Structures are given as structure tokens and as C-alpha cells.
Amino acid sequence: MTTRSSSPPSDAPPLKTPSTPANRAWPPLTALAAGIGALVASEFLPASVLPAMAADIGVSEGVAGLAVAATAIAGAVTAPSIAVLLPRADRRTVLVALLGAAVVSNLAVAVAPGFAVLLLGRLVLGIAIAGYWSFAFGAGTRAVPGRDHMVSTSIALGVTVATIAGVPLASLFGDEVGWRAVFVGAAVLSALSALAVARTLPSVPAHPSAGFTMLRQAVANRRLMAGVLCVVLVAFGNFAAYPYIRVAIEEVDPASTTWLLLAWGAGGMVGNLAAGRFAGRLRVVAAAAPLLLGGGLLLTATATTLPLLTVAVVLWGLAFNMVPVATQLWVTRVEPERAESALSLQVTAFQMAITFGSASGGALLDAYGVTSALLLGTASAVAAGVGFALLRVPRG
């Protein structure tokens, strides 16, 4: 992030930074993407080994499922506070340390004798994820000046790959060698990512105003906070429905579940790349992604044939996976001088939405069926799209 003595007028374009050649950009971006991929894969590992993990630890599957919720809650609390606690620390050092914390977290889960140790390990992982999300974009733009969209797309792509490959591969691996070995594997991946970040990322000094002052000034930006509310709405909309996507698919065509989930992921890959490609029209992209998500969720709720369901699921995956790229760029465009704090608020919004969205969708699923969860997601996503359409964003 380029430091300037004062913020430019809202209608003035920001100062331009020379672009980094692509051949020099890929090593640090790949390392950052690998780091977030390892963290996100770790976050959702319990879903892939839940029955075996619950039986071994001696708790119900419902209680064991709190391992994911605890991670999200810890992340929501940590994201806005970690920069306050570490205002002067080199961001490369912090990123490596957070990946180191993920190593400790996964090993703690792998050897946990009971649920208390397992839960503690998952809380540590939540801290690592929130901190890494908050710092990775700023560190990437410092390492690769002039390629903000490339940084955001790379990080989001790491998340998408982890989401697509992590759960099914962990499930297969866990069936063969046991659930504890899965978490050992995640610890190894986190350690390798930490080494890659340490080797490829240059030193990234903290912004001079980093800390509580930066956070307070960011929170005072009404346009930013309105955008953060829209982030909450679109993420809430997705996660009110996404944990139950398999239920929705099986109501139409149970035999197609596996390949439709892969189709969701393939759509997600396209969405990541499309959001980066069209980042020059950020206001349009930020509004279009939630509106497309609402369309995908509504189609999924009403689909009665496999062809229509396929279109719906692909659109859903494409639309939602545009959101992390678009919103990350949006908050840093609106608050360029306090991008680190802006991103921490975006992370908090996502983590809160994961927790409350999945809980709300689950309650509706139990009471009224999966269609109600999909319709709740539709309404929330459309509201986010309208909100972003109404919010002006400075030119890039």
C-alpha cells in the first residue's frame, strides 16, 4: 500500500503505481494463495471427517460441528483487533507467524484427547485465518505494486481451490488413514506455505498509522460501513443456503450430487477470474455479483429438472466466488489510506455471516425445508446487490 500524506478528494483518481512484471509477480502471489488455501482447507476439514471425529472424541455430531462455528466466531472477533495489537510488526513476519499458528492448531486437533483441546485448537485457527485475510492483500500489493486485481484474484483463487478440493480429498484420505492424519496433513501444508511466504515475500513494514487510530478512522467512513453491511448481507445470503446445497440437489436428482458440486466449483473458478478481469468496472461487478447470486439461489429453489438445476448451481458458484474479489477491491478503493482496517472489517463481516447465515438457514431447513433457506439467501443477496448499486466508489 502506497503511503500518502493526505487522502485525495473523493472525486480524484488515486496516484498510480508502476506495475510489476508478471514473471516477478507470480512467486509471492502463489505463496500468499497457498497460505490462504491451507487455512481455508483447515477451516472446513471437520465437515469432511465429522462422523469419525465425533465418535473418537466422544461427542455428538452436532457438538462436533461447533468446531467450524468456533473458528468463524474467533475470526470475527480477531479481524478488527489484530492490527491494533500489532501496529508496528512487519506484515511478512505476521503472516508467517499466523501460518505457524495454523500448524499448531492442526496438530492440537490431531492429538486432541477430548473436545476441549480440539475446540481450543480451532479457536487458534480462527485467529490465524482472520489475521491472514486482513494482512495478505496489503502485503501482496506491496510486493506486487500496480496489480491489485491480480493480488485479490490470486488470493480468492486459493480459497476456491481449497473449497473445491479440500473437503472431498480430506474425506477420501480420512477414510483410508483416519481423521487425525488429515489434520497432520493440514499442518504440513500450513508449514510449507509459511516457508513459501517467508522466502518469496519482501519485508512489508506496517502503515505508519496502523493500529486503533486507523481502525477508528475507517469505521467513521460511512460509505465503507455501508459497503461492509452489504458484505454481511451477501455472505449471509450465501451461507444461509450453501451448507445445505447437497440437500437441495438431492431433492431433484440424488445421482448427480457429486458432479453438480464439482460444477459449482468450476463456476467458482470462472467467477474468481471474471471479477478480476472486470475490476475496472468495480461498481458494476460489486452489484452484479450479489444479484447473480440471488438469481442462482432462486433458480436452485425452483428447479425441478436436472438441466435447470445445473444452470442454477453453476450460476450460484460463479456469482458467489466473484464476491470475495469484488468486495476486497471495493473496500480498499473506498478506503485506500486505511486498507488494512477496511479489509479487517470485511473479514469480520464474512465470519459473522458464516456463523449467523448457516444457523438461520439450518433453522429454516428443519422447520420448513431447504427451499425456505434458499429463499432467505435470495432475499439477502438481492438486498446486497441493490445496496452496492447505490453506493458510489472512487475511480481506480
mmCIF file of C-alpha atoms in Angstrom:
data_model
loop_
_atom_site.group_PDB
_atom_site.id
_atom_site.type_symbol
_atom_site.label_atom_id
_atom_site.label_comp_id
_atom_site.label_asym_id
_atom_site.label_seq_id
_atom_site.Cartn_x
_atom_site.Cartn_y
_atom_site.Cartn_z
ATOM 1 C CA MET A 1 0.000 0.000 0.000
ATOM 2 C CA THR A 2 1.425 3.361 -1.038
ATOM 3 C CA THR A 3 1.648 5.905 1.792
ATOM 4 C CA ARG A 4 0.486 9.439 1.109
ATOM 5 C CA SER A 5 0.474 12.445 3.372
ATOM 6 C CA SER A 6 -3.279 13.029 2.997
ATOM 7 C CA SER A 7 -6.279 11.422 1.372
ATOM 8 C CA PRO A 8 -7.188 12.717 -2.114
ATOM 9 C CA PRO A 9 -10.565 14.286 -2.796
ATOM 10 C CA SER A 10 -13.247 11.642 -3.306
ATOM 11 C CA ASP A 11 -13.608 12.549 -6.993
ATOM 12 C CA ALA A 12 -9.902 12.480 -7.783
ATOM 13 C CA PRO A 13 -8.206 9.343 -9.129
ATOM 14 C CA PRO A 14 -5.636 7.793 -6.788
ATOM 15 C CA LEU A 15 -1.956 8.025 -7.536
ATOM 16 C CA LYS A 16 -0.716 5.358 -9.954
ATOM 17 C CA THR A 17 1.970 2.855 -9.026
ATOM 18 C CA PRO A 18 4.145 1.226 -11.704
ATOM 19 C CA SER A 19 3.033 -2.329 -12.420
ATOM 20 C CA THR A 20 5.247 -5.271 -11.528
ATOM 21 C CA PRO A 21 6.243 -7.588 -14.420
ATOM 22 C CA ALA A 22 4.135 -10.770 -14.346
ATOM 23 C CA ASN A 23 7.146 -13.100 -14.068
ATOM 24 C CA ARG A 24 8.158 -11.373 -10.818
ATOM 25 C CA ALA A 25 4.606 -11.190 -9.527
ATOM 26 C CA TRP A 26 3.722 -14.884 -9.513
ATOM 27 C CA PRO A 27 6.060 -16.285 -6.803
ATOM 28 C CA PRO A 28 4.782 -14.082 -3.929
ATOM 29 C CA LEU A 29 1.191 -14.274 -5.145
ATOM 30 C CA THR A 30 1.362 -18.054 -5.394
ATOM 31 C CA ALA A 31 2.777 -18.223 -1.864
ATOM 32 C CA LEU A 32 0.023 -15.964 -0.492
ATOM 33 C CA ALA A 33 -2.640 -18.003 -2.306
ATOM 34 C CA ALA A 34 -1.173 -21.249 -0.966
ATOM 35 C CA GLY A 35 -1.271 -19.818 2.553
ATOM 36 C CA ILE A 36 -4.931 -18.824 2.433
ATOM 37 C CA GLY A 37 -5.729 -22.115 0.708
ATOM 38 C CA ALA A 38 -4.134 -24.100 3.526
ATOM 39 C CA LEU A 39 -6.024 -22.054 6.123
ATOM 40 C CA VAL A 40 -9.424 -22.314 4.439
ATOM 41 C CA ALA A 41 -8.973 -26.042 3.817
ATOM 42 C CA SER A 42 -8.174 -26.404 7.521
ATOM 43 C CA GLU A 43 -11.280 -24.392 8.430
ATOM 44 C CA PHE A 44 -13.645 -26.814 6.681
ATOM 45 C CA LEU A 45 -11.835 -30.079 7.449
ATOM 46 C CA PRO A 46 -14.259 -31.086 10.237
ATOM 47 C CA ALA A 47 -17.051 -31.273 7.652
ATOM 48 C CA SER A 48 -15.176 -33.984 5.745
ATOM 49 C CA VAL A 49 -14.414 -36.208 8.767
ATOM 50 C CA LEU A 50 -17.232 -35.264 11.125
ATOM 51 C CA PRO A 51 -18.710 -38.712 11.957
ATOM 52 C CA ALA A 52 -15.354 -40.332 12.716
ATOM 53 C CA MET A 53 -14.068 -37.305 14.619
ATOM 54 C CA ALA A 54 -17.204 -37.064 16.766
ATOM 55 C CA ALA A 55 -17.151 -40.783 17.596
ATOM 56 C CA ASP A 56 -13.471 -40.738 18.526
ATOM 57 C CA ILE A 57 -13.722 -37.603 20.682
ATOM 58 C CA GLY A 58 -16.890 -38.863 22.332
ATOM 59 C CA VAL A 59 -19.377 -36.132 21.406
ATOM 60 C CA SER A 60 -22.399 -35.936 19.128
ATOM 61 C CA GLU A 61 -22.006 -34.858 15.511
ATOM 62 C CA GLY A 62 -23.936 -31.685 16.298
ATOM 63 C CA VAL A 63 -21.491 -30.755 19.062
ATOM 64 C CA ALA A 64 -18.518 -31.643 16.873
ATOM 65 C CA GLY A 65 -19.916 -29.325 14.213
ATOM 66 C CA LEU A 66 -19.282 -26.433 16.597
ATOM 67 C CA ALA A 67 -15.618 -26.794 15.600
ATOM 68 C CA VAL A 68 -16.411 -24.865 12.404
ATOM 69 C CA ALA A 69 -18.626 -22.275 14.104
ATOM 70 C CA ALA A 70 -15.982 -21.637 16.788
ATOM 71 C CA THR A 71 -13.405 -20.915 14.099
ATOM 72 C CA ALA A 72 -15.684 -18.359 12.439
ATOM 73 C CA ILE A 73 -16.533 -16.654 15.738
ATOM 74 C CA ALA A 74 -12.851 -16.394 16.696
ATOM 75 C CA GLY A 75 -12.157 -14.905 13.273
ATOM 76 C CA ALA A 76 -14.912 -12.316 13.594
ATOM 77 C CA VAL A 77 -13.512 -11.128 16.930
ATOM 78 C CA THR A 78 -9.881 -11.203 15.808
ATOM 79 C CA ALA A 79 -10.049 -9.488 12.412
ATOM 80 C CA PRO A 80 -10.576 -5.884 13.589
ATOM 81 C CA SER A 81 -8.323 -6.215 16.633
ATOM 82 C CA ILE A 82 -5.166 -7.922 15.384
ATOM 83 C CA ALA A 83 -3.786 -4.792 13.696
ATOM 84 C CA VAL A 84 -4.490 -2.864 16.902
ATOM 85 C CA LEU A 85 -2.455 -5.392 18.872
ATOM 86 C CA LEU A 86 0.340 -5.490 16.271
ATOM 87 C CA PRO A 87 0.529 -1.908 14.955
ATOM 88 C CA ARG A 88 4.246 -1.909 14.126
ATOM 89 C CA ALA A 89 5.015 -5.540 13.285
ATOM 90 C CA ASP A 90 6.402 -6.365 9.837
ATOM 91 C CA ARG A 91 3.464 -7.874 7.923
ATOM 92 C CA ARG A 92 5.574 -10.637 6.365
ATOM 93 C CA THR A 93 6.593 -11.749 9.852
ATOM 94 C CA VAL A 94 2.971 -11.647 10.994
ATOM 95 C CA LEU A 95 1.780 -13.722 8.018
ATOM 96 C CA VAL A 96 4.434 -16.361 8.626
ATOM 97 C CA ALA A 97 3.575 -16.424 12.340
ATOM 98 C CA LEU A 98 -0.127 -16.849 11.574
ATOM 99 C CA LEU A 99 0.607 -19.817 9.332
ATOM 100 C CA GLY A 100 2.751 -21.158 12.165
ATOM 101 C CA ALA A 101 -0.275 -20.796 14.445
ATOM 102 C CA ALA A 102 -2.266 -22.861 11.935
ATOM 103 C CA VAL A 103 0.389 -25.587 12.186
ATOM 104 C CA VAL A 104 -0.010 -25.619 15.974
ATOM 105 C CA SER A 105 -3.805 -25.574 15.664
ATOM 106 C CA ASN A 106 -3.973 -28.538 13.301
ATOM 107 C CA LEU A 107 -1.508 -30.559 15.361
ATOM 108 C CA ALA A 108 -3.501 -29.813 18.514
ATOM 109 C CA VAL A 109 -6.641 -31.155 16.842
ATOM 110 C CA ALA A 110 -4.747 -34.186 15.523
ATOM 111 C CA VAL A 111 -3.663 -35.235 19.040
ATOM 112 C CA ALA A 112 -6.690 -33.910 20.955
ATOM 113 C CA PRO A 113 -7.717 -36.318 23.740
ATOM 114 C CA GLY A 114 -11.097 -34.600 24.121
ATOM 115 C CA PHE A 115 -13.361 -31.885 22.805
ATOM 116 C CA ALA A 116 -11.889 -29.092 24.946
ATOM 117 C CA VAL A 117 -8.441 -29.371 23.334
ATOM 118 C CA LEU A 118 -9.995 -29.735 19.894
ATOM 119 C CA LEU A 119 -12.080 -26.585 20.411
ATOM 120 C CA LEU A 120 -9.056 -24.638 21.652
ATOM 121 C CA GLY A 121 -7.128 -25.642 18.547
ATOM 122 C CA ARG A 122 -9.979 -24.487 16.336
ATOM 123 C CA LEU A 123 -10.129 -21.115 18.094
ATOM 124 C CA VAL A 124 -6.426 -20.631 17.333
ATOM 125 C CA LEU A 125 -7.154 -21.429 13.678
ATOM 126 C CA GLY A 126 -9.858 -18.740 13.631
ATOM 127 C CA ILE A 127 -7.308 -16.187 14.789
ATOM 128 C CA ALA A 128 -4.868 -17.316 12.090
ATOM 129 C CA ILE A 129 -7.453 -17.111 9.299
ATOM 130 C CA ALA A 130 -8.751 -13.677 10.288
ATOM 131 C CA GLY A 131 -5.280 -12.199 10.638
ATOM 132 C CA TYR A 132 -4.046 -13.684 7.372
ATOM 133 C CA TRP A 133 -7.105 -12.429 5.460
ATOM 134 C CA SER A 134 -6.630 -8.956 6.945
ATOM 135 C CA PHE A 135 -2.943 -8.645 6.047
ATOM 136 C CA ALA A 136 -2.485 -10.737 2.888
ATOM 137 C CA PHE A 137 -3.955 -8.271 0.386
ATOM 138 C CA GLY A 138 -1.922 -5.322 1.666
ATOM 139 C CA ALA A 139 1.250 -7.412 1.753
ATOM 140 C CA GLY A 140 0.552 -8.631 -1.774
ATOM 141 C CA THR A 141 0.009 -5.150 -3.182
ATOM 142 C CA ARG A 142 3.245 -4.034 -1.531
ATOM 143 C CA ALA A 143 5.111 -6.984 -3.062
ATOM 144 C CA VAL A 144 3.434 -6.579 -6.467
ATOM 145 C CA PRO A 145 2.684 -2.854 -6.953
ATOM 146 C CA GLY A 146 0.124 -1.815 -9.518
ATOM 147 C CA ARG A 147 -1.628 -5.200 -9.750
ATOM 148 C CA ASP A 148 -4.309 -5.004 -7.070
ATOM 149 C CA HIS A 149 -6.824 -7.041 -9.091
ATOM 150 C CA MET A 150 -4.211 -9.733 -9.674
ATOM 151 C CA VAL A 151 -3.477 -9.919 -5.934
ATOM 152 C CA SER A 152 -7.147 -10.176 -4.993
ATOM 153 C CA THR A 153 -7.910 -12.758 -7.687
ATOM 154 C CA SER A 154 -4.947 -14.919 -6.665
ATOM 155 C CA ILE A 155 -5.946 -14.930 -3.004
ATOM 156 C CA ALA A 156 -9.585 -15.684 -3.846
ATOM 157 C CA LEU A 157 -8.490 -18.444 -6.218
ATOM 158 C CA GLY A 158 -6.580 -20.061 -3.359
ATOM 159 C CA VAL A 159 -9.813 -20.061 -1.359
ATOM 160 C CA THR A 160 -11.800 -21.558 -4.236
ATOM 161 C CA VAL A 161 -9.311 -24.355 -4.877
ATOM 162 C CA ALA A 162 -9.246 -25.185 -1.166
ATOM 163 C CA THR A 163 -13.045 -25.231 -1.019
ATOM 164 C CA ILE A 164 -13.389 -27.431 -4.094
ATOM 165 C CA ALA A 165 -10.570 -29.882 -3.423
ATOM 166 C CA GLY A 166 -10.091 -29.743 0.337
ATOM 167 C CA VAL A 167 -13.292 -31.368 1.615
ATOM 168 C CA PRO A 168 -13.568 -34.267 -0.895
ATOM 169 C CA LEU A 169 -9.850 -35.089 -0.774
ATOM 170 C CA ALA A 170 -9.798 -34.916 3.015
ATOM 171 C CA SER A 171 -12.834 -37.201 3.125
ATOM 172 C CA LEU A 172 -11.144 -39.803 0.930
ATOM 173 C CA PHE A 173 -7.862 -39.506 2.814
ATOM 174 C CA GLY A 174 -9.616 -39.710 6.174
ATOM 175 C CA ASP A 175 -11.415 -42.924 5.183
ATOM 176 C CA GLU A 176 -8.080 -44.526 4.357
ATOM 177 C CA VAL A 177 -5.775 -43.404 7.175
ATOM 178 C CA GLY A 178 -8.017 -41.826 9.815
ATOM 179 C CA TRP A 179 -9.264 -38.322 10.598
ATOM 180 C CA ARG A 180 -6.289 -37.395 12.777
ATOM 181 C CA ALA A 181 -3.893 -37.931 9.874
ATOM 182 C CA VAL A 182 -5.949 -35.431 7.840
ATOM 183 C CA PHE A 183 -5.140 -32.693 10.345
ATOM 184 C CA VAL A 184 -1.474 -33.697 10.370
ATOM 185 C CA GLY A 185 -1.527 -33.266 6.601
ATOM 186 C CA ALA A 186 -3.091 -29.821 7.005
ATOM 187 C CA ALA A 187 -0.325 -28.903 9.460
ATOM 188 C CA VAL A 188 2.290 -29.928 6.903
ATOM 189 C CA LEU A 189 0.621 -27.836 4.176
ATOM 190 C CA SER A 190 0.479 -24.839 6.512
ATOM 191 C CA ALA A 191 4.173 -25.222 7.340
ATOM 192 C CA LEU A 192 5.149 -25.419 3.655
ATOM 193 C CA SER A 193 3.057 -22.318 2.951
ATOM 194 C CA ALA A 194 4.784 -20.465 5.779
ATOM 195 C CA LEU A 195 8.176 -21.300 4.254
ATOM 196 C CA ALA A 196 6.993 -20.131 0.821
ATOM 197 C CA VAL A 197 5.738 -16.800 2.177
ATOM 198 C CA ALA A 198 8.961 -16.267 4.135
ATOM 199 C CA ARG A 199 11.082 -16.928 1.036
ATOM 200 C CA THR A 200 9.139 -15.047 -1.655
ATOM 201 C CA LEU A 201 7.521 -12.082 0.095
ATOM 202 C CA PRO A 202 9.625 -8.976 0.737
ATOM 203 C CA SER A 203 9.594 -7.201 4.075
ATOM 204 C CA VAL A 204 6.314 -5.293 4.470
ATOM 205 C CA PRO A 205 6.521 -2.564 7.149
ATOM 206 C CA ALA A 206 3.292 -1.593 8.864
ATOM 207 C CA HIS A 207 1.479 1.542 7.725
ATOM 208 C CA PRO A 208 2.588 4.498 9.919
ATOM 209 C CA SER A 209 -0.939 4.969 11.273
ATOM 210 C CA ALA A 210 -1.705 1.271 11.745
ATOM 211 C CA GLY A 211 -3.496 0.402 14.965
ATOM 212 C CA PHE A 212 -6.511 1.775 16.795
ATOM 213 C CA THR A 213 -6.353 5.180 15.101
ATOM 214 C CA MET A 214 -6.554 3.622 11.650
ATOM 215 C CA LEU A 215 -9.446 1.380 12.673
ATOM 216 C CA ARG A 216 -11.370 4.262 14.263
ATOM 217 C CA GLN A 217 -10.952 6.406 11.145
ATOM 218 C CA ALA A 218 -12.041 3.547 8.893
ATOM 219 C CA VAL A 219 -15.172 2.924 10.980
ATOM 220 C CA ALA A 220 -16.001 6.641 10.667
ATOM 221 C CA ASN A 221 -16.187 6.278 6.865
ATOM 222 C CA ARG A 222 -19.946 5.950 6.305
ATOM 223 C CA ARG A 223 -19.617 4.732 2.739
ATOM 224 C CA LEU A 224 -17.218 1.993 3.845
ATOM 225 C CA MET A 225 -19.525 0.864 6.651
ATOM 226 C CA ALA A 226 -22.482 0.794 4.270
ATOM 227 C CA GLY A 227 -20.414 -1.427 1.988
ATOM 228 C CA VAL A 228 -19.472 -3.677 4.915
ATOM 229 C CA LEU A 229 -23.178 -4.065 5.671
ATOM 230 C CA CYS A 230 -23.688 -5.140 2.057
ATOM 231 C CA VAL A 231 -20.857 -7.669 2.504
ATOM 232 C CA VAL A 232 -22.698 -9.060 5.536
ATOM 233 C CA LEU A 233 -25.893 -9.359 3.503
ATOM 234 C CA VAL A 234 -24.372 -11.143 0.509
ATOM 235 C CA ALA A 235 -22.269 -13.517 2.623
ATOM 236 C CA PHE A 236 -25.255 -14.186 4.891
ATOM 237 C CA GLY A 237 -27.315 -14.968 1.802
ATOM 238 C CA ASN A 238 -24.797 -17.481 0.540
ATOM 239 C CA PHE A 239 -24.181 -19.233 3.844
ATOM 240 C CA ALA A 240 -27.864 -19.440 4.706
ATOM 241 C CA ALA A 241 -28.016 -21.812 1.744
ATOM 242 C CA TYR A 242 -24.571 -23.235 0.925
ATOM 243 C CA PRO A 243 -24.257 -25.701 3.855
ATOM 244 C CA TYR A 244 -27.463 -27.299 2.530
ATOM 245 C CA ILE A 245 -26.651 -27.343 -1.194
ATOM 246 C CA ARG A 246 -26.409 -31.123 -1.129
ATOM 247 C CA VAL A 247 -29.941 -31.354 0.305
ATOM 248 C CA ALA A 248 -31.228 -29.097 -2.482
ATOM 249 C CA ILE A 249 -29.527 -31.177 -5.177
ATOM 250 C CA GLU A 250 -30.721 -34.485 -3.789
ATOM 251 C CA GLU A 251 -34.328 -33.321 -3.850
ATOM 252 C CA VAL A 252 -34.074 -33.063 -7.659
ATOM 253 C CA ASP A 253 -31.514 -35.703 -8.707
ATOM 254 C CA PRO A 254 -29.572 -37.560 -5.973
ATOM 255 C CA ALA A 255 -27.421 -39.399 -8.505
ATOM 256 C CA SER A 256 -25.963 -36.109 -9.792
ATOM 257 C CA THR A 257 -24.771 -34.734 -6.444
ATOM 258 C CA THR A 258 -21.025 -35.257 -6.914
ATOM 259 C CA TRP A 259 -20.685 -33.766 -10.360
ATOM 260 C CA LEU A 260 -23.023 -30.878 -9.585
ATOM 261 C CA LEU A 261 -20.854 -29.957 -6.600
ATOM 262 C CA LEU A 262 -17.867 -30.018 -8.947
ATOM 263 C CA ALA A 263 -19.853 -27.836 -11.366
ATOM 264 C CA TRP A 264 -20.408 -25.336 -8.538
ATOM 265 C CA GLY A 265 -16.651 -25.238 -8.056
ATOM 266 C CA ALA A 266 -15.970 -24.869 -11.783
ATOM 267 C CA GLY A 267 -18.355 -21.934 -11.869
ATOM 268 C CA GLY A 268 -16.482 -20.527 -8.883
ATOM 269 C CA MET A 269 -13.192 -20.618 -10.771
ATOM 270 C CA VAL A 270 -14.746 -18.639 -13.609
ATOM 271 C CA GLY A 271 -16.251 -16.190 -11.133
ATOM 272 C CA ASN A 272 -12.895 -15.516 -9.473
ATOM 273 C CA LEU A 273 -11.229 -14.785 -12.790
ATOM 274 C CA ALA A 274 -14.145 -12.741 -14.134
ATOM 275 C CA ALA A 275 -14.216 -10.476 -11.079
ATOM 276 C CA GLY A 276 -10.516 -9.736 -11.514
ATOM 277 C CA ARG A 277 -10.829 -9.294 -15.259
ATOM 278 C CA PHE A 278 -13.619 -6.713 -14.960
ATOM 279 C CA ALA A 279 -12.316 -4.996 -11.830
ATOM 280 C CA GLY A 280 -12.048 -1.758 -13.799
ATOM 281 C CA ARG A 281 -15.855 -1.521 -13.555
ATOM 282 C CA LEU A 282 -15.900 -2.223 -9.855
ATOM 283 C CA ARG A 283 -19.256 -0.672 -9.001
ATOM 284 C CA VAL A 284 -20.940 -2.842 -11.638
ATOM 285 C CA VAL A 285 -19.133 -6.004 -10.565
ATOM 286 C CA ALA A 286 -19.815 -5.426 -6.848
ATOM 287 C CA ALA A 287 -23.537 -5.003 -7.557
ATOM 288 C CA ALA A 288 -23.821 -7.708 -10.210
ATOM 289 C CA ALA A 289 -22.251 -10.495 -8.145
ATOM 290 C CA PRO A 290 -24.888 -10.452 -5.347
ATOM 291 C CA LEU A 291 -27.724 -10.040 -7.857
ATOM 292 C CA LEU A 292 -26.464 -13.023 -9.864
ATOM 293 C CA LEU A 293 -26.137 -14.949 -6.604
ATOM 294 C CA GLY A 294 -29.764 -14.170 -5.807
ATOM 295 C CA GLY A 295 -30.717 -15.439 -9.257
ATOM 296 C CA GLY A 296 -28.727 -18.636 -8.781
ATOM 297 C CA LEU A 297 -30.299 -19.306 -5.388
ATOM 298 C CA LEU A 298 -33.811 -18.618 -6.693
ATOM 299 C CA LEU A 299 -33.272 -20.939 -9.657
ATOM 300 C CA THR A 300 -31.964 -23.628 -7.318
ATOM 301 C CA ALA A 301 -35.033 -23.235 -5.103
ATOM 302 C CA THR A 302 -37.435 -23.610 -8.043
ATOM 303 C CA ALA A 303 -35.577 -26.105 -10.260
ATOM 304 C CA THR A 304 -37.406 -29.358 -10.913
ATOM 305 C CA THR A 305 -35.273 -30.751 -13.744
ATOM 306 C CA LEU A 306 -31.574 -31.594 -13.933
ATOM 307 C CA PRO A 307 -30.716 -29.165 -16.794
ATOM 308 C CA LEU A 308 -32.254 -26.209 -14.936
ATOM 309 C CA LEU A 309 -30.621 -27.258 -11.666
ATOM 310 C CA THR A 310 -27.248 -27.477 -13.427
ATOM 311 C CA VAL A 311 -27.593 -23.908 -14.715
ATOM 312 C CA ALA A 312 -28.647 -22.758 -11.252
ATOM 313 C CA VAL A 313 -25.758 -24.402 -9.420
ATOM 314 C CA VAL A 314 -23.130 -23.157 -11.886
ATOM 315 C CA LEU A 315 -24.560 -19.621 -11.684
ATOM 316 C CA TRP A 316 -24.545 -19.856 -7.887
ATOM 317 C CA GLY A 317 -20.899 -20.904 -7.795
ATOM 318 C CA LEU A 318 -19.846 -18.292 -10.342
ATOM 319 C CA ALA A 319 -21.683 -15.453 -8.608
ATOM 320 C CA PHE A 320 -20.618 -16.106 -5.050
ATOM 321 C CA ASN A 321 -16.962 -16.592 -5.958
ATOM 322 C CA MET A 322 -16.959 -13.164 -7.571
ATOM 323 C CA VAL A 323 -17.844 -11.682 -4.188
ATOM 324 C CA PRO A 324 -14.531 -12.020 -2.278
ATOM 325 C CA VAL A 325 -12.571 -10.424 -5.140
ATOM 326 C CA ALA A 326 -15.100 -7.661 -5.778
ATOM 327 C CA THR A 327 -15.640 -6.732 -2.130
ATOM 328 C CA GLN A 328 -11.942 -6.849 -1.280
ATOM 329 C CA LEU A 329 -11.202 -4.409 -4.093
ATOM 330 C CA TRP A 330 -14.275 -2.336 -3.212
ATOM 331 C CA VAL A 331 -13.341 -1.699 0.428
ATOM 332 C CA THR A 332 -9.728 -0.867 -0.439
ATOM 333 C CA ARG A 333 -10.865 1.512 -3.190
ATOM 334 C CA VAL A 334 -13.236 3.303 -0.822
ATOM 335 C CA GLU A 335 -10.648 3.465 1.975
ATOM 336 C CA PRO A 336 -7.201 3.384 0.259
ATOM 337 C CA GLU A 337 -5.299 5.033 3.116
ATOM 338 C CA ARG A 338 -6.686 2.625 5.694
ATOM 339 C CA ALA A 339 -6.948 -0.500 3.549
ATOM 340 C CA GLU A 340 -5.700 -2.806 6.302
ATOM 341 C CA SER A 341 -8.518 -1.793 8.649
ATOM 342 C CA ALA A 342 -11.051 -1.830 5.809
ATOM 343 C CA LEU A 343 -10.095 -5.401 4.981
ATOM 344 C CA SER A 344 -10.298 -6.438 8.624
ATOM 345 C CA LEU A 345 -13.885 -5.186 8.682
ATOM 346 C CA GLN A 346 -14.635 -7.137 5.506
ATOM 347 C CA VAL A 347 -13.234 -10.289 7.137
ATOM 348 C CA THR A 348 -15.347 -9.706 10.247
ATOM 349 C CA ALA A 349 -18.410 -9.303 8.034
ATOM 350 C CA PHE A 350 -17.740 -12.623 6.301
ATOM 351 C CA GLN A 351 -17.076 -14.537 9.514
ATOM 352 C CA MET A 352 -20.206 -13.190 11.199
ATOM 353 C CA ALA A 353 -22.239 -14.047 8.119
ATOM 354 C CA ILE A 354 -20.903 -17.619 8.057
ATOM 355 C CA THR A 355 -21.992 -18.126 11.657
ATOM 356 C CA PHE A 356 -25.416 -16.475 11.565
ATOM 357 C CA GLY A 357 -26.239 -17.419 7.979
ATOM 358 C CA SER A 358 -25.648 -21.136 8.464
ATOM 359 C CA ALA A 359 -27.560 -21.084 11.779
ATOM 360 C CA SER A 360 -30.540 -19.251 10.237
ATOM 361 C CA GLY A 361 -30.594 -21.469 7.173
ATOM 362 C CA GLY A 362 -30.398 -24.579 9.345
ATOM 363 C CA ALA A 363 -33.329 -23.440 11.471
ATOM 364 C CA LEU A 364 -35.431 -22.820 8.359
ATOM 365 C CA LEU A 365 -34.373 -26.137 6.861
ATOM 366 C CA ASP A 366 -35.530 -28.033 9.945
ATOM 367 C CA ALA A 367 -38.814 -26.125 10.169
ATOM 368 C CA TYR A 368 -39.875 -25.611 6.552
ATOM 369 C CA GLY A 369 -37.467 -27.398 4.216
ATOM 370 C CA VAL A 370 -34.499 -26.392 2.090
ATOM 371 C CA THR A 371 -36.500 -24.106 -0.206
ATOM 372 C CA SER A 372 -37.030 -21.671 2.661
ATOM 373 C CA ALA A 373 -33.278 -21.438 3.294
ATOM 374 C CA LEU A 374 -32.659 -20.789 -0.397
ATOM 375 C CA LEU A 375 -35.308 -18.067 -0.496
ATOM 376 C CA LEU A 376 -33.819 -16.371 2.582
ATOM 377 C CA GLY A 377 -30.459 -16.411 0.821
ATOM 378 C CA THR A 378 -32.046 -14.979 -2.320
ATOM 379 C CA ALA A 379 -33.588 -12.036 -0.493
ATOM 380 C CA SER A 380 -30.412 -11.201 1.392
ATOM 381 C CA ALA A 381 -28.220 -11.403 -1.725
ATOM 382 C CA VAL A 382 -30.562 -9.184 -3.772
ATOM 383 C CA ALA A 383 -30.604 -6.606 -0.971
ATOM 384 C CA ALA A 384 -26.788 -6.571 -1.041
ATOM 385 C CA GLY A 385 -26.747 -6.088 -4.812
ATOM 386 C CA VAL A 386 -29.130 -3.138 -4.606
ATOM 387 C CA GLY A 387 -27.033 -1.664 -1.816
ATOM 388 C CA PHE A 388 -23.800 -1.856 -3.798
ATOM 389 C CA ALA A 389 -25.529 -0.384 -6.855
ATOM 390 C CA LEU A 390 -26.495 2.663 -4.814
ATOM 391 C CA LEU A 391 -23.023 3.220 -3.355
ATOM 392 C CA ARG A 392 -20.572 5.297 -5.358
ATOM 393 C CA VAL A 393 -16.980 4.057 -5.497
ATOM 394 C CA PRO A 394 -13.963 6.265 -6.342
ATOM 395 C CA ARG A 395 -12.297 5.677 -9.698
ATOM 396 C CA GLY A 396 -9.284 3.309 -9.735
#
